[in-house]
Short mmCIF file of C-alpha atoms and ligand atoms in Angstrom, two decimals:
data_model
loop_
_atom_site.label_atom_id
_atom_site.label_comp_id
_atom_site.label_asym_id
_atom_site.label_seq_id
_atom_site.Cartn_x
_atom_site.Cartn_y
_atom_site.Cartn_z
CA MET Q 1 -11.83 16.88 -5.35
CA ALA Q 2 -14.06 14.14 -3.82
CA GLY Q 3 -13.07 10.81 -2.62
CA ASN Q 4 -10.32 11.79 -0.04
CA SER Q 5 -11.99 9.55 2.72
CA PHE Q 6 -11.89 5.83 3.14
CA GLY Q 7 -13.82 3.49 5.48
CA ASP Q 8 -17.14 3.76 7.40
CA LEU Q 9 -16.58 3.29 11.10
CA PHE Q 10 -12.66 3.43 11.20
CA ARG Q 11 -12.53 6.22 8.68
CA ILE Q 12 -9.57 8.18 7.39
CA THR Q 13 -9.23 11.38 5.32
CA THR Q 14 -6.04 12.37 3.86
CA TYR Q 15 -4.84 15.74 2.58
CA GLY Q 16 -1.75 17.42 1.19
CA GLU Q 17 0.32 17.31 -1.98
CA SER Q 18 3.73 16.14 -2.99
CA HIS Q 19 5.23 19.69 -3.01
CA GLY Q 20 2.94 21.53 -0.51
CA LYS Q 21 3.85 22.33 3.07
CA ALA Q 22 2.77 18.94 4.50
CA ILE Q 23 0.75 15.90 4.04
CA GLY Q 24 -1.57 14.33 6.74
CA VAL Q 25 -4.43 12.21 7.89
CA ILE Q 26 -7.43 12.49 10.24
CA ILE Q 27 -8.57 9.25 11.70
CA ASP Q 28 -12.15 9.17 12.82
CA GLY Q 29 -13.54 6.22 14.85
CA CYS Q 30 -10.44 4.87 16.47
CA PRO Q 31 -11.64 3.36 19.76
CA SER Q 32 -10.37 4.92 22.95
CA GLN Q 33 -7.64 3.42 25.18
CA ILE Q 34 -5.62 1.99 22.39
CA ASP Q 35 -1.76 2.37 23.30
CA ILE Q 36 -0.37 4.66 20.73
CA ASP Q 37 3.19 3.69 20.36
CA GLU Q 38 4.79 6.60 18.39
CA ALA Q 39 8.01 4.76 17.82
CA PHE Q 40 5.98 2.07 16.05
CA ILE Q 41 4.23 4.72 13.80
CA GLN Q 42 7.64 6.11 12.94
CA SER Q 43 9.14 2.72 12.22
CA GLU Q 44 6.23 2.09 9.76
CA LEU Q 45 6.85 5.39 7.90
CA ASP Q 46 10.56 4.67 7.78
CA LYS Q 47 9.72 1.60 5.60
CA ARG Q 48 7.93 3.82 3.11
CA LYS Q 49 9.88 6.81 3.18
CA PRO Q 50 11.99 7.74 -0.01
CA GLY Q 51 15.78 7.54 -0.16
CA GLN Q 52 16.16 4.22 1.67
CA SER Q 53 18.51 2.44 -0.76
CA LYS Q 54 19.82 2.38 -4.18
CA ILE Q 55 16.74 0.80 -5.63
CA THR Q 56 14.41 3.58 -4.39
CA THR Q 57 13.92 7.24 -5.32
CA GLN Q 58 16.66 9.51 -3.91
CA ARG Q 59 14.30 12.13 -2.64
CA LYS Q 60 15.33 12.56 1.08
CA GLU Q 61 12.45 13.01 3.39
CA SER Q 62 12.68 12.23 7.05
CA ASP Q 63 8.87 11.75 7.22
CA ILE Q 64 8.50 12.58 10.92
CA ALA Q 65 4.94 12.03 12.16
CA HIS Q 66 3.63 14.72 14.33
CA ILE Q 67 0.43 13.70 16.26
CA LEU Q 68 -1.79 16.85 16.58
CA SER Q 69 -4.78 15.45 18.35
CA GLY Q 70 -6.74 12.52 19.63
CA VAL Q 71 -3.94 11.03 21.96
CA PHE Q 72 -3.46 11.74 25.65
CA GLU Q 73 -0.80 10.22 27.81
CA GLY Q 74 -0.04 7.81 25.12
CA GLN Q 75 -3.57 6.47 24.52
CA SER Q 76 -6.17 7.21 22.03
CA THR Q 77 -9.01 9.23 23.52
CA GLY Q 78 -11.80 8.28 21.05
CA THR Q 79 -11.64 11.77 19.42
CA PRO Q 80 -10.23 12.46 15.82
CA ILE Q 81 -6.56 11.63 15.57
CA ALA Q 82 -4.73 13.96 13.31
CA ILE Q 83 -1.18 13.12 12.08
CA GLN Q 84 0.85 15.55 10.03
CA ILE Q 85 3.96 14.84 8.09
CA PRO Q 86 5.92 17.84 6.79
CA ASN Q 87 7.52 17.83 3.27
CA GLU Q 88 11.16 18.72 3.29
CA ASP Q 89 13.09 17.81 0.19
CA GLN Q 90 10.86 19.15 -2.68
CA ARG Q 91 13.26 20.54 -5.29
CA SER Q 92 10.06 21.73 -7.11
CA LYS Q 93 12.22 23.20 -9.87
CA ASP Q 94 13.08 19.73 -11.06
CA TYR Q 95 9.63 19.54 -12.45
CA SER Q 96 9.48 22.87 -14.45
CA HIS Q 97 10.54 20.95 -17.65
CA ILE Q 98 7.23 19.01 -17.63
CA LYS Q 99 5.07 21.94 -16.61
CA ASP Q 100 3.03 21.97 -19.81
CA LYS Q 101 3.59 18.44 -20.78
CA PHE Q 102 1.79 15.23 -20.13
CA ARG Q 103 3.78 12.36 -18.78
CA PRO Q 104 2.67 9.20 -20.64
CA SER Q 105 0.86 6.86 -18.29
CA HIS Q 106 0.85 9.31 -15.35
CA ALA Q 107 -2.08 11.22 -13.96
CA ASP Q 108 -1.16 14.67 -15.67
CA TYR Q 109 -3.60 14.45 -18.59
CA THR Q 110 -6.62 13.15 -16.77
CA TYR Q 111 -6.10 15.72 -13.82
CA GLN Q 112 -5.81 18.61 -16.25
CA VAL Q 113 -8.80 17.72 -18.22
CA LYS Q 114 -11.00 16.93 -15.16
CA TYR Q 115 -10.04 19.91 -13.14
CA GLY Q 116 -8.53 22.37 -15.50
CA ILE Q 117 -5.68 22.98 -13.10
CA ARG Q 118 -2.97 20.77 -11.61
CA ASP Q 119 -0.06 21.06 -9.42
CA TYR Q 120 2.55 19.70 -11.87
CA ARG Q 121 5.39 19.63 -9.11
CA GLY Q 122 5.72 15.86 -8.59
CA GLY Q 123 2.01 15.25 -9.55
CA GLY Q 124 0.56 17.04 -6.46
CA ARG Q 125 -2.17 14.89 -5.04
CA SER Q 126 -1.54 12.10 -7.61
CA SER Q 127 1.86 11.52 -6.12
CA ALA Q 128 2.32 8.52 -4.03
CA ARG Q 129 3.74 10.90 -1.36
CA GLU Q 130 0.11 10.91 -0.15
CA THR Q 131 0.39 7.22 0.80
CA ALA Q 132 2.57 8.31 3.76
CA ALA Q 133 -0.54 9.67 5.43
CA ARG Q 134 -2.12 6.19 4.89
CA VAL Q 135 0.84 4.37 6.41
CA ALA Q 136 0.46 6.62 9.55
CA ALA Q 137 -3.18 5.72 9.81
CA GLY Q 138 -2.53 2.10 9.04
CA ALA Q 139 -0.10 2.04 11.94
CA ILE Q 140 -2.90 3.15 14.28
CA ALA Q 141 -5.21 0.50 12.71
CA LYS Q 142 -2.57 -2.10 13.42
CA LEU Q 143 -2.18 -1.06 16.91
CA PHE Q 144 -5.94 -1.56 17.35
CA LEU Q 145 -5.98 -5.00 15.57
CA GLN Q 146 -2.92 -6.15 17.76
CA LYS Q 147 -5.20 -5.92 20.68
CA HIS Q 148 -7.50 -8.45 19.01
CA GLY Q 149 -4.74 -10.78 17.94
CA ILE Q 150 -4.85 -9.85 14.32
CA SER Q 151 -1.53 -9.48 12.36
CA ILE Q 152 -0.70 -8.48 8.79
CA PHE Q 153 2.35 -9.45 6.83
CA ALA Q 154 3.25 -8.51 3.23
CA HIS Q 155 6.32 -9.01 1.23
CA VAL Q 156 7.57 -8.57 -2.33
CA SER Q 157 6.77 -11.83 -3.91
CA GLY Q 158 7.53 -10.88 -7.64
CA VAL Q 159 9.55 -8.44 -9.59
CA GLY Q 160 9.14 -8.55 -13.39
CA LYS Q 161 9.30 -12.25 -14.36
CA LEU Q 162 11.12 -13.13 -11.10
CA GLU Q 163 8.83 -14.84 -8.46
CA ALA Q 164 9.58 -16.02 -5.04
CA PRO Q 165 8.69 -19.49 -3.98
CA ASN Q 166 5.65 -20.01 -1.67
CA LEU Q 167 6.58 -19.21 1.87
CA ASP Q 168 5.98 -21.07 5.19
CA LEU Q 169 3.87 -18.59 6.98
CA SER Q 170 3.85 -20.14 10.44
CA ASP Q 171 6.50 -17.87 11.90
CA MET Q 172 5.53 -14.28 11.08
CA ASN Q 173 8.15 -12.67 13.24
CA ASP Q 174 10.94 -14.54 11.37
CA LEU Q 175 9.36 -13.66 7.97
CA VAL Q 176 9.39 -9.96 8.97
CA ARG Q 177 13.11 -10.23 10.07
CA VAL Q 178 14.13 -11.89 6.83
CA ARG Q 179 11.98 -9.21 4.74
CA GLU Q 180 13.66 -6.40 6.64
CA SER Q 181 17.21 -7.96 6.17
CA ASN Q 182 17.09 -6.96 2.42
CA ILE Q 183 16.35 -3.71 0.60
CA VAL Q 184 13.72 -5.33 -1.79
CA ARG Q 185 11.59 -6.65 1.02
CA CYS Q 186 11.35 -10.20 -0.15
CA ALA Q 187 11.11 -12.80 2.47
CA ASP Q 188 13.11 -15.31 0.38
CA PRO Q 189 16.70 -14.21 0.63
CA ALA Q 190 17.88 -15.89 -2.61
CA THR Q 191 15.10 -14.42 -4.71
CA ALA Q 192 15.71 -11.09 -2.99
CA GLU Q 193 19.31 -11.07 -4.28
CA GLU Q 194 18.10 -11.73 -7.78
CA MET Q 195 15.43 -9.02 -7.60
CA ILE Q 196 17.89 -6.40 -6.19
CA GLU Q 197 20.31 -7.08 -9.09
CA PHE Q 198 17.58 -6.83 -11.61
CA ILE Q 199 16.02 -3.59 -10.33
CA ASP Q 200 19.49 -2.01 -10.13
CA GLN Q 201 20.12 -3.02 -13.89
CA VAL Q 202 16.62 -1.69 -14.80
CA ARG Q 203 17.54 1.67 -13.06
CA LYS Q 204 20.92 2.01 -14.75
CA ASN Q 205 19.13 1.49 -18.13
CA GLY Q 206 16.81 4.47 -17.12
CA ASP Q 207 13.69 2.32 -17.09
CA THR Q 208 11.16 1.04 -14.53
CA VAL Q 209 9.79 -2.39 -13.73
CA GLY Q 210 6.60 -3.80 -12.14
CA GLY Q 211 6.15 -6.23 -9.34
CA ARG Q 212 3.84 -8.14 -6.93
CA ILE Q 213 3.16 -8.02 -3.30
CA SER Q 214 1.77 -11.02 -1.40
CA THR Q 215 -0.15 -10.52 1.93
CA VAL Q 216 -1.44 -12.64 4.64
CA ILE Q 217 -3.77 -11.62 7.51
CA THR Q 218 -3.88 -14.02 10.53
CA GLY Q 219 -6.07 -14.01 13.53
CA VAL Q 220 -9.34 -12.75 11.89
CA PRO Q 221 -12.41 -14.20 13.54
CA VAL Q 222 -15.22 -15.80 11.52
CA GLY Q 223 -17.73 -13.18 10.49
CA LEU Q 224 -16.06 -9.99 9.24
CA GLY Q 225 -17.43 -8.66 5.98
CA GLU Q 226 -20.93 -7.85 4.81
CA PRO Q 227 -22.59 -10.39 2.41
CA VAL Q 228 -23.77 -8.25 -0.47
CA PHE Q 229 -21.89 -5.12 -1.67
CA ASP Q 230 -19.44 -4.67 1.19
CA LYS Q 231 -17.76 -8.06 0.98
CA LEU Q 232 -14.52 -8.32 2.74
CA HIS Q 233 -12.67 -9.12 -0.47
CA ALA Q 234 -14.40 -6.28 -2.24
CA ASP Q 235 -13.33 -3.75 0.39
CA LEU Q 236 -9.93 -5.18 0.25
CA GLY Q 237 -9.83 -4.99 -3.54
CA LYS Q 238 -10.96 -1.39 -3.36
CA ALA Q 239 -8.23 -0.59 -0.80
CA MET Q 240 -5.50 -2.18 -2.85
CA MET Q 241 -6.74 -0.70 -6.14
CA SER Q 242 -6.70 2.78 -4.55
CA ILE Q 243 -2.86 2.61 -4.14
CA ASN Q 244 -1.00 4.41 -6.93
CA ALA Q 245 0.30 2.06 -9.70
CA VAL Q 246 -1.76 -0.90 -8.64
CA HIS Q 247 -3.05 -2.75 -11.73
CA GLY Q 248 -4.29 -6.07 -10.23
CA PHE Q 249 -5.84 -7.69 -7.17
CA GLU Q 250 -6.55 -11.27 -6.50
CA TYR Q 251 -7.56 -13.15 -3.34
CA GLY Q 252 -7.10 -16.78 -2.53
CA SER Q 253 -6.52 -18.86 -5.70
CA GLY Q 254 -7.27 -15.74 -7.73
CA PHE Q 255 -6.85 -15.91 -11.60
CA ALA Q 256 -5.03 -19.35 -11.18
CA GLY Q 257 -8.42 -20.69 -9.58
CA SER Q 258 -10.24 -20.09 -12.77
CA GLU Q 259 -7.97 -22.73 -14.56
CA MET Q 260 -8.87 -25.36 -11.90
CA LEU Q 261 -11.71 -27.92 -11.47
CA GLY Q 262 -14.24 -27.60 -8.53
CA SER Q 263 -13.12 -31.03 -7.32
CA GLU Q 264 -9.62 -29.68 -7.01
CA HIS Q 265 -10.60 -26.10 -5.82
CA ASN Q 266 -13.02 -26.81 -2.96
CA ASP Q 267 -11.75 -26.27 0.51
CA ILE Q 268 -12.76 -29.38 2.64
CA PHE Q 269 -13.79 -28.79 6.14
CA VAL Q 270 -12.07 -30.44 9.02
CA ALA Q 271 -14.04 -30.55 12.39
CA GLU Q 272 -12.03 -31.30 15.46
CA GLU Q 273 -13.81 -31.09 18.77
CA GLY Q 274 -12.75 -28.09 20.93
CA LYS Q 275 -11.06 -26.40 17.96
CA PRO Q 276 -12.31 -23.82 15.43
CA THR Q 277 -13.32 -25.38 12.08
CA GLN Q 278 -10.57 -25.37 9.59
CA THR Q 279 -10.20 -26.17 5.97
CA ILE Q 280 -7.55 -28.56 4.50
CA THR Q 281 -6.75 -26.06 1.62
CA ASN Q 282 -7.47 -22.41 1.50
CA PHE Q 283 -8.16 -21.58 -2.08
CA SER Q 284 -10.93 -19.36 -0.75
CA GLY Q 285 -8.22 -17.02 0.76
CA GLY Q 286 -9.97 -17.19 4.08
CA ILE Q 287 -13.14 -15.34 2.70
CA GLN Q 288 -16.47 -17.19 1.64
CA GLY Q 289 -19.51 -15.29 0.67
CA GLY Q 290 -17.77 -12.07 1.44
CA ILE Q 291 -17.23 -13.10 5.06
CA SER Q 292 -14.07 -14.12 6.86
CA ASN Q 293 -14.12 -17.81 7.63
CA GLY Q 294 -11.48 -17.92 10.20
CA MET Q 295 -8.63 -19.13 7.99
CA ASP Q 296 -5.69 -16.86 7.01
CA ILE Q 297 -6.74 -14.16 4.58
CA THR Q 298 -4.49 -14.23 1.58
CA PHE Q 299 -4.27 -11.91 -1.50
CA ARG Q 300 -1.84 -10.50 -4.03
CA THR Q 301 -1.47 -7.02 -5.50
CA ALA Q 302 0.22 -6.20 -8.82
CA PHE Q 303 2.05 -2.99 -9.57
CA LYS Q 304 2.85 -1.58 -12.94
CA PRO Q 305 6.25 -0.35 -13.95
CA VAL Q 306 5.77 3.29 -13.05
CA ALA Q 307 5.63 5.96 -15.59
CA THR Q 308 8.67 8.18 -15.08
CA ILE Q 309 11.59 6.61 -17.03
CA MET Q 310 14.87 8.48 -17.62
CA ARG Q 311 14.46 8.35 -21.34
CA ASP Q 312 13.20 10.50 -24.06
CA GLN Q 313 9.60 9.69 -24.94
CA ALA Q 314 7.13 11.08 -27.34
CA THR Q 315 4.13 12.93 -25.83
CA ILE Q 316 1.91 15.97 -26.25
CA ASP Q 317 1.67 19.27 -24.38
CA GLU Q 318 -1.26 21.15 -23.17
CA SER Q 319 -2.05 22.76 -26.67
CA GLY Q 320 -2.05 19.24 -28.03
CA SER Q 321 1.20 19.57 -30.01
CA GLU Q 322 3.56 16.73 -30.23
CA THR Q 323 6.77 17.07 -28.02
CA THR Q 324 9.17 14.86 -26.21
CA ILE Q 325 9.62 14.35 -22.45
CA SER Q 326 12.53 12.85 -20.36
CA GLY Q 327 12.34 11.95 -16.72
CA LYS Q 328 14.55 14.17 -14.47
CA GLY Q 329 15.05 14.44 -10.81
CA ARG Q 330 14.49 11.46 -8.36
CA HIS Q 331 12.09 8.56 -9.22
CA ASP Q 332 11.54 4.85 -8.19
CA PRO Q 333 12.77 2.33 -10.65
CA CYS Q 334 10.32 -0.23 -8.96
CA VAL Q 335 8.03 0.74 -6.25
CA VAL Q 336 7.05 -2.56 -4.55
CA PRO Q 337 9.90 -2.40 -1.83
CA ARG Q 338 8.30 0.84 -0.52
CA ALA Q 339 4.59 -0.27 -1.23
CA VAL Q 340 4.83 -3.27 0.98
CA ILE Q 341 3.96 -1.13 4.00
CA ILE Q 342 1.42 0.68 2.12
CA VAL Q 343 -0.36 -2.57 1.30
CA GLU Q 344 -0.08 -3.61 4.93
CA ALA Q 345 -1.62 -0.24 5.96
CA MET Q 346 -4.57 -0.33 3.67
CA ALA Q 347 -5.32 -3.92 4.61
CA ALA Q 348 -5.10 -2.84 8.34
CA LEU Q 349 -7.62 -0.11 7.74
CA VAL Q 350 -10.06 -2.52 5.98
CA ILE Q 351 -9.90 -5.07 8.77
CA ALA Q 352 -10.19 -2.43 11.59
CA ASP Q 353 -13.26 -0.95 9.75
CA HIS Q 354 -14.82 -4.43 9.42
CA LEU Q 355 -14.08 -5.33 13.02
CA LEU Q 356 -15.78 -2.28 14.23
CA LYS Q 357 -18.85 -3.20 12.20
CA TYR Q 358 -18.65 -6.85 13.57
CA GLN Q 359 -18.34 -5.47 17.16
CA SER Q 360 -21.25 -3.14 16.62
CA ASN Q 361 -23.25 -6.28 15.89
CA ALA Q 362 -24.22 -5.48 12.37
CA ARG Q 363 -24.73 -9.14 11.78
C1 FMN O 401 5.57 3.96 -3.33
C2 FMN O 401 5.32 4.49 -4.68
C3 FMN O 401 6.21 5.26 -5.41
C4 FMN O 401 5.98 5.81 -6.53
N1 FMN O 401 6.91 6.52 -7.26
C5 FMN O 401 6.65 6.83 -8.47
C6 FMN O 401 7.87 7.52 -9.20
O1 FMN O 401 8.80 7.68 -8.67
N2 FMN O 401 7.59 8.03 -10.53
C7 FMN O 401 6.36 7.75 -11.12
O2 FMN O 401 6.17 8.10 -12.16
N3 FMN O 401 5.42 7.14 -10.47
C8 FMN O 401 5.56 6.72 -9.12
N4 FMN O 401 4.52 5.98 -8.50
C9 FMN O 401 3.24 5.79 -9.18
C10 FMN O 401 2.31 6.97 -9.46
O3 FMN O 401 2.09 7.71 -8.18
C11 FMN O 401 1.11 6.56 -10.30
O4 FMN O 401 1.51 5.72 -11.39
C12 FMN O 401 0.47 7.84 -10.77
O5 FMN O 401 -0.21 8.46 -9.79
C13 FMN O 401 -0.63 7.45 -11.86
O6 FMN O 401 -1.64 6.52 -11.19
P1 FMN O 401 -1.97 5.06 -11.74
O7 FMN O 401 -0.57 4.44 -12.12
O8 FMN O 401 -2.54 4.42 -10.65
O9 FMN O 401 -2.82 5.22 -12.95
C14 FMN O 401 4.78 5.54 -7.23
C15 FMN O 401 3.71 4.58 -6.68
C16 FMN O 401 4.12 4.03 -5.37
C17 FMN O 401 2.97 3.32 -4.74
#
């Protein structure tokens, strides 16, 4: 199975399946002398772990990160950092009823046809359990970026047709506090309440619902991103689209920009002596020509309603015969509350990779 690594200079390789012994990540290229705050890595994993609230899957995993290498006396040594997270609460028998069946809109059919073998227990490698390894690596990337004054904030801005109003992004600490004060991780408390109620209703109906995550990255200097294929937004797009269940990515004005006129959409420069050049608006989402322009980087990621619903559905089995399938066990009615931290992690990995390219003077 190819494609288990991501990034060029700040590079991760993840391994492990949902119902194997453990999942983990090897991080290559993390610079030396970064303070590796283990409590921070754990707090990031805690935001993704299952069983957090009534609106997430009830699988119970403590998701304890074990750092196996690359850290000495609390600092990165510049050698590969390996982090392993054991699997605990597998209940693999919960999946025996779908052993020979293909879940509609999941990865069972494509994996079976491509590889001729698949770990049906929770989807094996196609399970979003793999993303815990990315969150651990993303935490290391965030610690590296912190040293350079770069911060990332994401929150749930939409669930189904519910949409949070645009936020004032000036106080990131306060936004994180509000986001973490509600189980849906929306930084607008009134919308959060509506979202929670809606997701709970969907869950009681045995169904699932999609949602959107908005992200802002502050403190990125001018010049990150390569001008042709490895544009900063292209790499962010790949990172986001590599997350399970993601169906859409847009940066800056995104699809709404295509409905505007150039005279409305152009970001006008303001030059003030002694200050970095700014633009009045930021429809470019902080990236022009594939290169960061010093403004906040903004993007949105859209997640589908995930496949496993607690209802009977028509499907086919491995012999191609028609059959029915019904979700059993523990599943997420809406994945965005847990995906917020995955989005932040993948964004951190992209920015860390591009920051290293920028520092190595690949301009
Ligand atoms: C945090 C998170 C949790 C998920 N939980 C579930 C789940 O409980 N049930 C499910 O069917 N899919 C779940 N998914 C989505 C599947 O992993 C994904 O739909 C599947 O691998 C097929 O890939 P695709 O949707 O990207 O095509 C989850 C995704 C994320 C990001």
